[in-house]
Amino acid sequence: MNMLTRGLATGMMALFAASGAMAEAADDNLVINGEIEIVTRTEAPAHLSDTMDEIMSGWLFRGEETRAMEADDFDNPGMIFVEQGEEAWNTAEGSEGKSCADCHGASSEMAGVRPVYPKYVEAAGEVRTLEMQVNDCRENRMGAEKWDYTGGEMVNMVALLSSVSRGLPVNVAIDGPAQSTWEKGKEIYYTRFGQLELSCANCHEDNYGNMIRADHLSQGQINGFPTYRLKNNKLNAVQSRFKGCVRDTRAETFKPGSPEFVALELYVGSRGNGLSVEGPSVRN
Amino acid sequence: MKISVMALVASVGMAASAVAAEIAPTAVTYTDGAVEQSLTGVAGNPEEGAKIIGSKKLGNCVACHQVTALADVPWQGGIGPVLDGAGDRWSEAELRGIVANAKMMFEGTMMPAFYKDTGFIRPGKAFTGEAADDTLGPLLSAQQVEDVVAYLATLKD
C-alpha cells in the first residue's frame, strides 16, 4: 500500500469511527518483546472455505494503545498472572507432594501443548480442554483439590501454558474421534439463543468489523485467551467469555466446563487454526 | 398541566378500552410481515418512541441502527440499515410488523423480535444468565412498540 492510499484508508477509518458505524480491522503487525512474531491474520482453515477467506485475531480490532500493551511483556498486565502461574507450577501440593514441574519439567517444556487443545484424549475417551487436563493432574497425579474451572489459580496456570506457546500456530484437530464433539460445537455456534435470538455467527461471522453500540465486533477468535480485559482489570478464561456472550443474548447460559462449552471451545478454537497462540492477550 | 391532563386522558382511555383491546404477542396478525392493527388502540407517542430507540435499557435500537435525527445519542451501531427515511420507505403497518417481529418480513434477519414472548431457545431472565421464569414478557410493551412506530413514521427524507 503506498502512502497515498494508506493516508486515504486512515482518513476513511476516522470517518467511520466518527459516524460510529464501522471501523476496519487494523493494518498492523504484532511482534512481542521484539522477538515473538504473532500471526494475527491468515488464510481461513479449509473447513471455513465457504464462509470466509481470512481469519483475524481480535488484536486487530482493538485500539492502538491496547494493541501496544500486548507487544511488550512489561506493559502486558496479564504477565503478572503468568508469573503467579509459574510459581504454582513449581509448588508441590497434594497427598503425593508433587509439583507440575516434578513430572513435566520446566514450564517452557510445555510449548506446543496449548495450540492443540481442546483435543480428544484417548485415555479419557473424551474431548478435553487444557483446564480439564490440569484438574485431572491435580486430582489423580498430585492428590490435590481440583481448581475452580474459571477460578484465578486455573486462569493463571492456563495463562502460563499459553505464554510458553506464544507464536505457535493454533492447530486443533477436528476429525477422527474429535469430530462428533466438533459437530456439536458447530451446531451451538449457529444456534440463535435467548430472547434476543442471537447466535455466535450473527455477530462474529456476519458482522465482524461493524460496531454494535460502542463495541467493535471481532471474529470472536480465542487464540488470545486467557485475555486481560481493561474492562474488568483481570485475566479472563475463554469459557467465562462464552458465558458472558450467551448471557448478553438474554439466554440461560451454559456453565464453564459443561459439555456444551467444551464442544464450543473446540469448534471456535478450530476457526482460529493458523493464527498464533497469543495468550495472555490484552483486550478492551 | 399539559402532562397531567394527558396522563388523565391516557388513564381514562386505558381504563375504558385500551387494556381490553391490547393484542397479546401471540395474537398479533402478520400479513406479509406487516401488522395493520394497532397493538393498543392508543396512538403512539413519537417523543417516547425516540427515547426508547436511544435508551440502552429500553429498545436500544441504535445499538445496531443509525438515526441522524438522534445524533446526540452516542455510539450508534452499524449492523442494520440506517433508519433515516424509514417513514418514507415503510407504511405504519410495515413498521409495526418490523418492530414487533422483523423475522416475519425478513427471514433469518439478525434483528430481535421486540413483541414476542414465546418460542425462544434457552430464554434467560433478562441479562442475568439465569433461566427465564414466568415473568418473561416481550422486550417492549405493546404501547412502547406503538411509540417506536410513531417515531419511525416521522423519519422522512
Short mmCIF file of C-alpha atoms in Angstrom, two decimals:
data_model
loop_
_atom_site.label_atom_id
_atom_site.label_comp_id
_atom_site.label_asym_id
_atom_site.label_seq_id
_atom_site.Cartn_x
_atom_site.Cartn_y
_atom_site.Cartn_z
CA MET A 1 0.00 0.00 0.00
CA ASN A 2 1.56 3.34 -0.95
CA MET A 3 1.48 6.43 1.23
CA LEU A 4 -1.44 7.97 -0.58
CA THR A 5 -3.77 5.01 -0.25
CA ARG A 6 -2.60 4.43 3.30
CA GLY A 7 -3.47 8.05 4.11
CA LEU A 8 -6.82 7.62 2.41
CA ALA A 9 -7.53 4.44 4.35
CA THR A 10 -6.65 6.16 7.62
CA GLY A 11 -8.91 9.06 6.74
CA MET A 12 -11.77 6.73 5.91
CA MET A 13 -11.28 4.85 9.15
CA ALA A 14 -11.51 8.12 11.04
CA LEU A 15 -14.69 8.89 9.15
CA PHE A 16 -16.22 5.55 10.02
CA ALA A 17 -15.13 5.86 13.63
CA ALA A 18 -16.74 9.29 13.81
CA SER A 19 -20.03 8.02 12.42
CA GLY A 20 -19.81 5.14 14.85
CA ALA A 21 -20.96 2.65 12.28
CA MET A 22 -17.95 0.73 11.16
CA ALA A 23 -14.23 0.53 11.70
CA GLU A 24 -11.80 -1.55 9.73
CA ALA A 25 -9.53 -4.04 11.40
CA ALA A 26 -6.12 -2.50 11.98
CA ASP A 27 -3.35 -2.79 9.40
CA ASP A 28 -0.68 -3.68 11.92
CA ASN A 29 1.79 -6.40 12.88
CA LEU A 30 2.34 -7.86 16.30
CA VAL A 31 5.83 -8.79 17.47
CA ILE A 32 6.02 -9.41 21.20
CA ASN A 33 9.16 -8.23 23.01
CA GLY A 34 10.68 -7.56 19.62
CA GLU A 35 11.12 -11.31 19.07
CA ILE A 36 7.94 -13.38 19.09
CA GLU A 37 6.23 -12.92 15.75
CA ILE A 38 2.48 -13.35 16.03
CA VAL A 39 0.31 -14.29 13.07
CA THR A 40 -2.76 -12.10 13.56
CA ARG A 41 -4.16 -12.50 10.05
CA THR A 42 -4.02 -15.56 7.83
CA GLU A 43 -5.91 -17.70 5.37
CA ALA A 44 -9.03 -19.28 6.84
CA PRO A 45 -8.82 -23.01 7.57
CA ALA A 46 -10.35 -25.34 4.97
CA HIS A 47 -13.48 -26.06 6.98
CA LEU A 48 -14.40 -22.35 6.74
CA SER A 49 -13.80 -22.07 3.00
CA ASP A 50 -17.49 -21.47 2.24
CA THR A 51 -17.71 -18.83 4.94
CA MET A 52 -14.67 -16.56 4.95
CA ASP A 53 -11.30 -16.11 3.26
CA GLU A 54 -9.31 -14.67 6.09
CA ILE A 55 -9.18 -15.14 9.84
CA MET A 56 -8.10 -12.34 12.12
CA SER A 57 -7.08 -12.11 15.72
CA GLY A 58 -9.17 -9.89 17.98
CA TRP A 59 -5.96 -7.90 18.46
CA LEU A 60 -6.59 -6.25 15.09
CA PHE A 61 -9.96 -4.98 16.25
CA ARG A 62 -8.63 -3.12 19.26
CA GLY A 63 -7.27 0.42 19.52
CA GLU A 64 -3.64 1.38 19.06
CA GLU A 65 -2.87 1.74 22.78
CA THR A 66 -4.43 -1.59 23.67
CA ARG A 67 -2.50 -3.25 20.85
CA ALA A 68 0.75 -1.73 22.07
CA MET A 69 0.25 -3.13 25.59
CA GLU A 70 0.38 -6.66 24.23
CA ALA A 71 3.60 -6.07 22.32
CA ASP A 72 5.74 -5.83 25.46
CA ASP A 73 5.55 -8.14 28.46
CA PHE A 74 6.34 -5.26 30.80
CA ASP A 75 3.26 -3.45 29.57
CA ASN A 76 1.02 -6.52 29.45
CA PRO A 77 -0.84 -6.72 32.79
CA GLY A 78 -1.61 -10.37 32.06
CA MET A 79 2.04 -11.31 32.53
CA ILE A 80 1.80 -10.75 36.30
CA PHE A 81 -0.58 -13.68 36.36
CA VAL A 82 1.75 -15.76 34.25
CA GLU A 83 4.35 -15.25 36.97
CA GLN A 84 1.85 -16.43 39.55
CA GLY A 85 1.14 -19.45 37.38
CA GLU A 86 4.87 -20.14 37.21
CA GLU A 87 5.05 -20.09 40.99
CA ALA A 88 2.20 -22.60 41.20
CA TRP A 89 3.90 -24.73 38.53
CA ASN A 90 6.88 -25.19 40.83
CA THR A 91 4.96 -25.66 44.08
CA ALA A 92 4.43 -29.17 45.44
CA GLU A 93 0.87 -29.84 46.52
CA GLY A 94 -1.50 -32.65 47.45
CA SER A 95 -1.05 -36.07 49.04
CA GLU A 96 1.68 -37.01 46.55
CA GLY A 97 3.74 -33.94 47.37
CA LYS A 98 4.36 -33.25 43.72
CA SER A 99 4.53 -30.09 41.68
CA CYS A 100 3.75 -29.81 37.98
CA ALA A 101 7.48 -29.40 37.39
CA ASP A 102 8.25 -32.74 39.06
CA CYS A 103 6.64 -34.60 36.16
CA HIS A 104 6.71 -32.09 33.31
CA GLY A 105 9.98 -30.24 33.90
CA ALA A 106 10.23 -26.53 33.26
CA SER A 107 7.04 -24.79 32.14
CA SER A 108 8.78 -23.96 28.87
CA GLU A 109 8.79 -27.70 28.15
CA MET A 110 5.04 -27.36 27.63
CA ALA A 111 5.48 -25.28 24.46
CA GLY A 112 3.25 -26.83 21.81
CA VAL A 113 0.58 -28.10 24.18
CA ARG A 114 -1.76 -25.09 24.20
CA PRO A 115 -2.15 -24.94 20.38
CA VAL A 116 -3.71 -28.42 20.10
CA TYR A 117 -6.30 -28.07 22.90
CA PRO A 118 -9.15 -28.85 23.21
CA LYS A 119 -8.34 -32.31 21.91
CA TYR A 120 -9.60 -35.87 22.14
CA VAL A 121 -7.74 -37.58 24.97
CA GLU A 122 -7.53 -41.29 24.33
CA ALA A 123 -7.15 -42.33 27.97
CA ALA A 124 -10.20 -40.29 28.97
CA GLY A 125 -12.29 -41.24 25.95
CA GLU A 126 -13.46 -37.65 25.51
CA VAL A 127 -12.52 -34.23 24.20
CA ARG A 128 -10.81 -32.26 26.91
CA THR A 129 -9.79 -28.70 27.45
CA LEU A 130 -6.50 -27.68 28.99
CA GLU A 131 -8.38 -26.85 32.20
CA MET A 132 -9.76 -30.40 32.37
CA GLN A 133 -6.27 -31.82 31.94
CA VAL A 134 -4.85 -29.57 34.65
CA ASN A 135 -7.54 -30.71 37.06
CA ASP A 136 -7.01 -34.33 36.07
CA CYS A 137 -3.35 -33.94 37.01
CA ARG A 138 -4.21 -32.25 40.28
CA GLU A 139 -6.69 -34.91 41.33
CA ASN A 140 -5.07 -38.06 40.02
CA ARG A 141 -1.32 -37.31 39.95
CA MET A 142 -0.90 -34.85 42.78
CA GLY A 143 -3.75 -35.90 45.06
CA ALA A 144 -4.74 -32.25 45.29
CA GLU A 145 -8.06 -30.45 45.20
CA LYS A 146 -9.45 -29.52 41.82
CA TRP A 147 -9.38 -25.86 40.96
CA ASP A 148 -12.49 -23.91 40.02
CA TYR A 149 -12.82 -24.19 36.28
CA THR A 150 -12.54 -20.45 35.71
CA GLY A 151 -11.03 -19.50 39.09
CA GLY A 152 -7.91 -17.39 39.49
CA GLU A 153 -5.47 -20.28 40.02
CA MET A 154 -6.72 -22.08 36.94
CA VAL A 155 -6.65 -18.98 34.75
CA ASN A 156 -3.10 -18.23 35.90
CA MET A 157 -2.00 -21.74 35.02
CA VAL A 158 -3.64 -21.63 31.60
CA ALA A 159 -2.03 -18.23 31.03
CA LEU A 160 1.37 -19.75 31.82
CA LEU A 161 0.76 -22.66 29.46
CA SER A 162 -0.39 -20.25 26.75
CA SER A 163 2.53 -17.89 27.21
CA VAL A 164 5.11 -20.60 26.53
CA SER A 165 3.33 -21.37 23.25
CA ARG A 166 3.06 -17.81 22.02
CA GLY A 167 3.83 -17.57 18.33
CA LEU A 168 2.97 -21.20 17.61
CA PRO A 169 0.00 -21.78 15.31
CA VAL A 170 -3.31 -22.93 16.75
CA ASN A 171 -3.79 -26.45 15.41
CA VAL A 172 -6.91 -28.04 16.84
CA ALA A 173 -7.88 -31.42 15.34
CA ILE A 174 -11.46 -31.59 14.10
CA ASP A 175 -11.55 -35.06 12.60
CA GLY A 176 -11.32 -38.61 13.92
CA PRO A 177 -12.61 -39.07 17.46
CA ALA A 178 -12.97 -35.30 17.94
CA GLN A 179 -15.38 -34.92 15.05
CA SER A 180 -18.66 -35.56 16.81
CA THR A 181 -17.80 -33.05 19.56
CA TRP A 182 -16.72 -30.58 16.89
CA GLU A 183 -20.06 -31.00 15.08
CA LYS A 184 -21.88 -30.38 18.33
CA GLY A 185 -19.83 -27.23 18.90
CA LYS A 186 -20.62 -26.07 15.40
CA GLU A 187 -24.32 -26.55 15.99
CA ILE A 188 -24.10 -24.44 19.15
CA TYR A 189 -22.16 -21.76 17.25
CA TYR A 190 -25.01 -21.35 14.79
CA THR A 191 -27.92 -21.67 17.26
CA ARG A 192 -29.80 -18.47 17.97
CA PHE A 193 -30.07 -18.49 21.75
CA GLY A 194 -32.03 -16.37 24.16
CA GLN A 195 -34.71 -13.76 23.91
CA LEU A 196 -32.55 -11.74 21.51
CA GLU A 197 -32.23 -14.87 19.34
CA LEU A 198 -28.56 -14.34 18.55
CA SER A 199 -26.01 -16.94 17.53
CA CYS A 200 -22.26 -16.56 17.76
CA ALA A 201 -22.32 -16.28 13.96
CA ASN A 202 -24.73 -13.33 13.89
CA CYS A 203 -22.11 -11.09 15.44
CA HIS A 204 -18.75 -12.77 14.85
CA GLU A 205 -19.18 -14.24 11.38
CA ASP A 206 -21.72 -11.94 9.71
CA ASN A 207 -20.79 -8.65 11.35
CA TYR A 208 -17.16 -8.58 12.41
CA GLY A 209 -15.73 -5.14 11.72
CA ASN A 210 -19.07 -3.48 12.44
CA MET A 211 -19.91 -1.54 15.55
CA ILE A 212 -22.61 -2.79 17.90
CA ARG A 213 -23.20 0.29 20.00
CA ALA A 214 -19.67 1.08 21.34
CA ASP A 215 -18.23 -2.37 20.70
CA HIS A 216 -16.17 -3.14 17.64
CA LEU A 217 -17.16 -6.68 16.72
CA SER A 218 -14.27 -9.06 16.11
CA GLN A 219 -14.33 -12.56 14.69
CA GLY A 220 -14.55 -13.88 18.23
CA GLN A 221 -11.29 -15.78 17.86
CA ILE A 222 -9.99 -17.39 21.05
CA ASN A 223 -6.27 -17.66 20.25
CA GLY A 224 -5.64 -14.79 22.69
CA PHE A 225 -7.12 -16.43 25.80
CA PRO A 226 -6.76 -16.05 28.68
CA THR A 227 -7.36 -12.39 28.00
CA TYR A 228 -6.56 -9.46 30.22
CA ARG A 229 -9.55 -7.17 29.80
CA LEU A 230 -9.20 -3.48 30.57
CA LYS A 231 -12.95 -3.56 31.20
CA ASN A 232 -12.66 -5.69 34.34
CA ASN A 233 -8.93 -5.47 35.06
CA LYS A 234 -8.37 -9.17 35.27
CA LEU A 235 -7.42 -12.21 33.31
CA ASN A 236 -10.49 -13.85 31.77
CA ALA A 237 -10.91 -17.50 30.91
CA VAL A 238 -12.29 -18.33 27.48
CA GLN A 239 -15.37 -20.05 28.84
CA SER A 240 -16.10 -17.09 31.13
CA ARG A 241 -16.22 -15.05 27.95
CA PHE A 242 -18.54 -17.58 26.30
CA LYS A 243 -20.79 -17.31 29.32
CA GLY A 244 -20.83 -13.52 29.10
CA CYS A 245 -21.69 -13.61 25.43
CA VAL A 246 -24.54 -16.07 25.85
CA ARG A 247 -25.84 -14.09 28.83
CA ASP A 248 -25.91 -10.98 26.65
CA THR A 249 -28.35 -12.67 24.28
CA ARG A 250 -30.74 -12.77 27.25
CA ALA A 251 -30.31 -16.53 27.40
CA GLU A 252 -29.84 -19.07 30.13
CA THR A 253 -26.11 -19.68 29.81
CA PHE A 254 -24.21 -22.93 29.88
CA LYS A 255 -21.74 -23.48 32.71
CA PRO A 256 -18.00 -23.20 32.17
CA GLY A 257 -16.68 -26.74 31.89
CA SER A 258 -20.02 -28.09 30.64
CA PRO A 259 -20.04 -30.46 27.65
CA GLU A 260 -21.67 -27.70 25.58
CA PHE A 261 -18.93 -25.17 26.24
CA VAL A 262 -16.18 -27.77 25.78
CA ALA A 263 -17.65 -28.56 22.36
CA LEU A 264 -17.99 -24.87 21.56
CA GLU A 265 -14.39 -24.21 22.58
CA LEU A 266 -13.21 -26.98 20.26
CA TYR A 267 -15.23 -25.56 17.39
CA VAL A 268 -14.33 -21.90 17.94
CA GLY A 269 -10.71 -22.90 18.51
CA SER A 270 -10.70 -24.65 15.14
CA ARG A 271 -11.93 -21.47 13.43
CA GLY A 272 -8.61 -19.97 14.50
CA ASN A 273 -6.39 -22.75 13.19
CA GLY A 274 -3.38 -20.95 11.74
CA LEU A 275 -3.44 -17.90 14.00
CA SER A 276 -0.71 -17.76 16.63
CA VAL A 277 -1.31 -18.51 20.27
CA GLU A 278 -1.34 -15.07 21.91
CA GLY A 279 -2.40 -15.64 25.49
CA PRO A 280 -2.32 -13.78 27.72
CA SER A 281 -3.59 -11.12 25.33
CA VAL A 282 -4.83 -7.62 26.14
CA ARG A 283 -8.31 -6.55 25.06
CA ASN A 284 -10.96 -3.98 25.94
CA MET B 1 -50.65 20.97 33.44
CA LYS B 2 -50.40 19.58 30.00
CA ILE B 3 -48.70 16.43 31.27
CA SER B 4 -51.27 15.66 33.93
CA VAL B 5 -54.11 16.27 31.52
CA MET B 6 -52.52 13.92 29.06
CA ALA B 7 -51.96 11.36 31.78
CA LEU B 8 -55.60 11.67 32.76
CA VAL B 9 -56.73 11.23 29.18
CA ALA B 10 -54.42 8.27 28.83
CA SER B 11 -55.56 6.61 32.02
CA VAL B 12 -59.23 7.13 31.20
CA GLY B 13 -58.58 5.74 27.76
CA MET B 14 -56.75 2.74 29.22
CA ALA B 15 -59.48 2.05 31.72
CA ALA B 16 -62.17 2.38 29.12
CA SER B 17 -60.87 0.27 26.31
CA ALA B 18 -57.15 0.01 25.68
CA VAL B 19 -56.34 -2.70 28.21
CA ALA B 20 -59.08 -4.90 26.89
CA ALA B 21 -58.07 -4.09 23.32
CA GLU B 22 -54.35 -4.75 23.78
CA ILE B 23 -53.24 -7.53 21.48
CA ALA B 24 -51.09 -10.20 23.14
CA PRO B 25 -47.77 -11.06 21.46
CA THR B 26 -49.08 -14.46 20.40
CA ALA B 27 -52.28 -12.95 18.95
CA VAL B 28 -50.66 -10.47 16.56
CA THR B 29 -51.72 -10.99 12.94
CA TYR B 30 -48.97 -10.56 10.36
CA THR B 31 -49.75 -10.06 6.68
CA ASP B 32 -46.59 -10.31 4.59
CA GLY B 33 -44.75 -9.23 7.71
CA ALA B 34 -46.92 -6.16 8.30
CA VAL B 35 -49.32 -5.60 11.19
CA GLU B 36 -52.31 -3.45 10.27
CA GLN B 37 -53.97 -3.24 13.63
CA SER B 38 -52.59 -1.05 16.41
CA LEU B 39 -51.44 -3.23 19.31
CA THR B 40 -53.22 -0.98 21.81
CA GLY B 41 -55.70 1.23 20.02
CA VAL B 42 -53.88 4.19 21.58
CA ALA B 43 -51.88 6.38 19.21
CA GLY B 44 -48.13 6.10 19.69
CA ASN B 45 -46.16 8.97 21.17
CA PRO B 46 -43.17 9.76 18.93
CA GLU B 47 -41.27 11.54 21.70
CA GLU B 48 -41.45 8.45 23.86
CA GLY B 49 -40.52 6.42 20.82
CA ALA B 50 -37.32 8.43 20.34
CA LYS B 51 -36.37 7.79 23.97
CA ILE B 52 -36.97 4.06 23.61
CA ILE B 53 -34.87 3.92 20.45
CA GLY B 54 -31.93 5.66 22.11
CA SER B 55 -32.06 4.06 25.56
CA LYS B 56 -29.80 1.15 26.39
CA LYS B 57 -32.36 -0.02 28.92
CA LEU B 58 -35.30 0.01 26.50
CA GLY B 59 -35.20 -0.63 22.77
CA ASN B 60 -31.54 0.29 22.27
CA CYS B 61 -32.28 0.31 18.54
CA VAL B 62 -29.20 2.50 18.00
CA ALA B 63 -27.01 -0.42 19.10
CA CYS B 64 -27.44 -1.62 15.51
CA HIS B 65 -29.04 1.29 13.59
CA GLN B 66 -28.04 4.88 12.99
CA VAL B 67 -30.59 7.69 13.21
CA THR B 68 -29.24 11.05 12.12
CA ALA B 69 -32.10 12.87 13.85
CA LEU B 70 -30.90 11.38 17.15
CA ALA B 71 -27.27 12.43 16.62
CA ASP B 72 -26.92 13.38 20.29
CA VAL B 73 -27.23 9.70 21.23
CA PRO B 74 -23.61 8.43 21.26
CA TRP B 75 -22.22 5.29 19.67
CA GLN B 76 -24.78 4.36 17.09
CA GLY B 77 -24.05 0.99 15.59
CA GLY B 78 -23.61 -0.18 12.05
CA ILE B 79 -25.27 -3.60 11.95
CA GLY B 80 -28.68 -2.82 10.48
CA PRO B 81 -29.82 -0.26 7.92
CA VAL B 82 -29.74 3.46 8.74
CA LEU B 83 -33.24 4.45 9.84
CA ASP B 84 -33.27 7.87 8.15
CA GLY B 85 -36.26 7.98 5.82
CA ALA B 86 -37.86 4.88 7.33
CA GLY B 87 -41.19 6.71 7.40
CA ASP B 88 -41.00 7.15 3.63
CA ARG B 89 -39.91 3.63 2.86
CA TRP B 90 -42.40 1.79 5.03
CA SER B 91 -46.05 2.14 5.89
CA GLU B 92 -47.10 2.29 9.51
CA ALA B 93 -48.30 -1.32 9.32
CA GLU B 94 -44.97 -2.44 7.91
CA LEU B 95 -43.04 -0.53 10.57
CA ARG B 96 -45.20 -2.14 13.26
CA GLY B 97 -44.54 -5.59 11.85
CA ILE B 98 -40.79 -4.99 11.59
CA VAL B 99 -40.50 -3.72 15.17
CA ALA B 100 -42.77 -6.41 16.60
CA ASN B 101 -41.09 -9.30 14.80
CA ALA B 102 -38.87 -8.49 11.84
CA LYS B 103 -38.41 -12.17 11.05
CA MET B 104 -41.95 -12.26 9.70
CA MET B 105 -40.86 -9.96 6.87
CA PHE B 106 -37.15 -10.72 6.60
CA GLU B 107 -36.48 -14.39 7.08
CA GLY B 108 -33.32 -15.03 9.04
CA THR B 109 -32.74 -11.40 9.97
CA MET B 110 -30.48 -10.82 12.96
CA MET B 111 -32.94 -8.30 14.38
CA PRO B 112 -34.52 -9.41 17.66
CA ALA B 113 -38.31 -9.55 17.88
CA PHE B 114 -39.48 -6.83 20.25
CA TYR B 115 -43.03 -8.07 20.70
CA LYS B 116 -42.71 -11.78 21.18
CA ASP B 117 -42.72 -13.79 24.39
CA THR B 118 -42.52 -17.45 23.38
CA GLY B 119 -40.59 -19.74 21.10
CA PHE B 120 -37.07 -18.91 22.31
CA ILE B 121 -34.16 -21.32 22.75
CA ARG B 122 -32.94 -21.23 26.37
CA PRO B 123 -34.55 -17.90 27.21
CA GLY B 124 -32.96 -16.13 30.15
CA LYS B 125 -34.15 -13.86 32.91
CA ALA B 126 -33.09 -10.57 31.33
CA PHE B 127 -29.28 -10.32 31.37
CA THR B 128 -28.66 -12.47 34.46
CA GLY B 129 -27.71 -15.65 32.62
CA GLU B 130 -30.31 -17.49 34.71
CA ALA B 131 -33.26 -19.30 33.15
CA ALA B 132 -36.33 -17.23 32.42
CA ASP B 133 -39.30 -17.67 34.73
CA ASP B 134 -42.99 -16.98 34.20
CA THR B 135 -42.37 -13.23 34.29
CA LEU B 136 -40.84 -13.38 30.81
CA GLY B 137 -42.54 -10.73 28.71
CA PRO B 138 -41.81 -9.14 25.35
CA LEU B 139 -38.79 -6.82 25.10
CA LEU B 140 -41.12 -3.84 24.64
CA SER B 141 -44.70 -3.39 25.81
CA ALA B 142 -47.47 -3.02 23.24
CA GLN B 143 -47.60 0.72 23.80
CA GLN B 144 -43.81 1.05 23.56
CA VAL B 145 -43.97 -0.65 20.17
CA GLU B 146 -46.62 1.86 19.11
CA ASP B 147 -44.43 4.72 20.38
CA VAL B 148 -41.43 3.46 18.39
CA VAL B 149 -43.57 3.03 15.27
CA ALA B 150 -44.92 6.58 15.72
CA TYR B 151 -41.36 7.95 15.89
CA LEU B 152 -40.13 5.95 12.90
CA ALA B 153 -43.08 7.25 10.87
CA THR B 154 -41.73 10.79 11.43
CA LEU B 155 -38.39 9.92 9.78
CA LYS B 156 -38.87 11.34 6.29
CA ASP B 157 -36.16 12.04 3.73
#
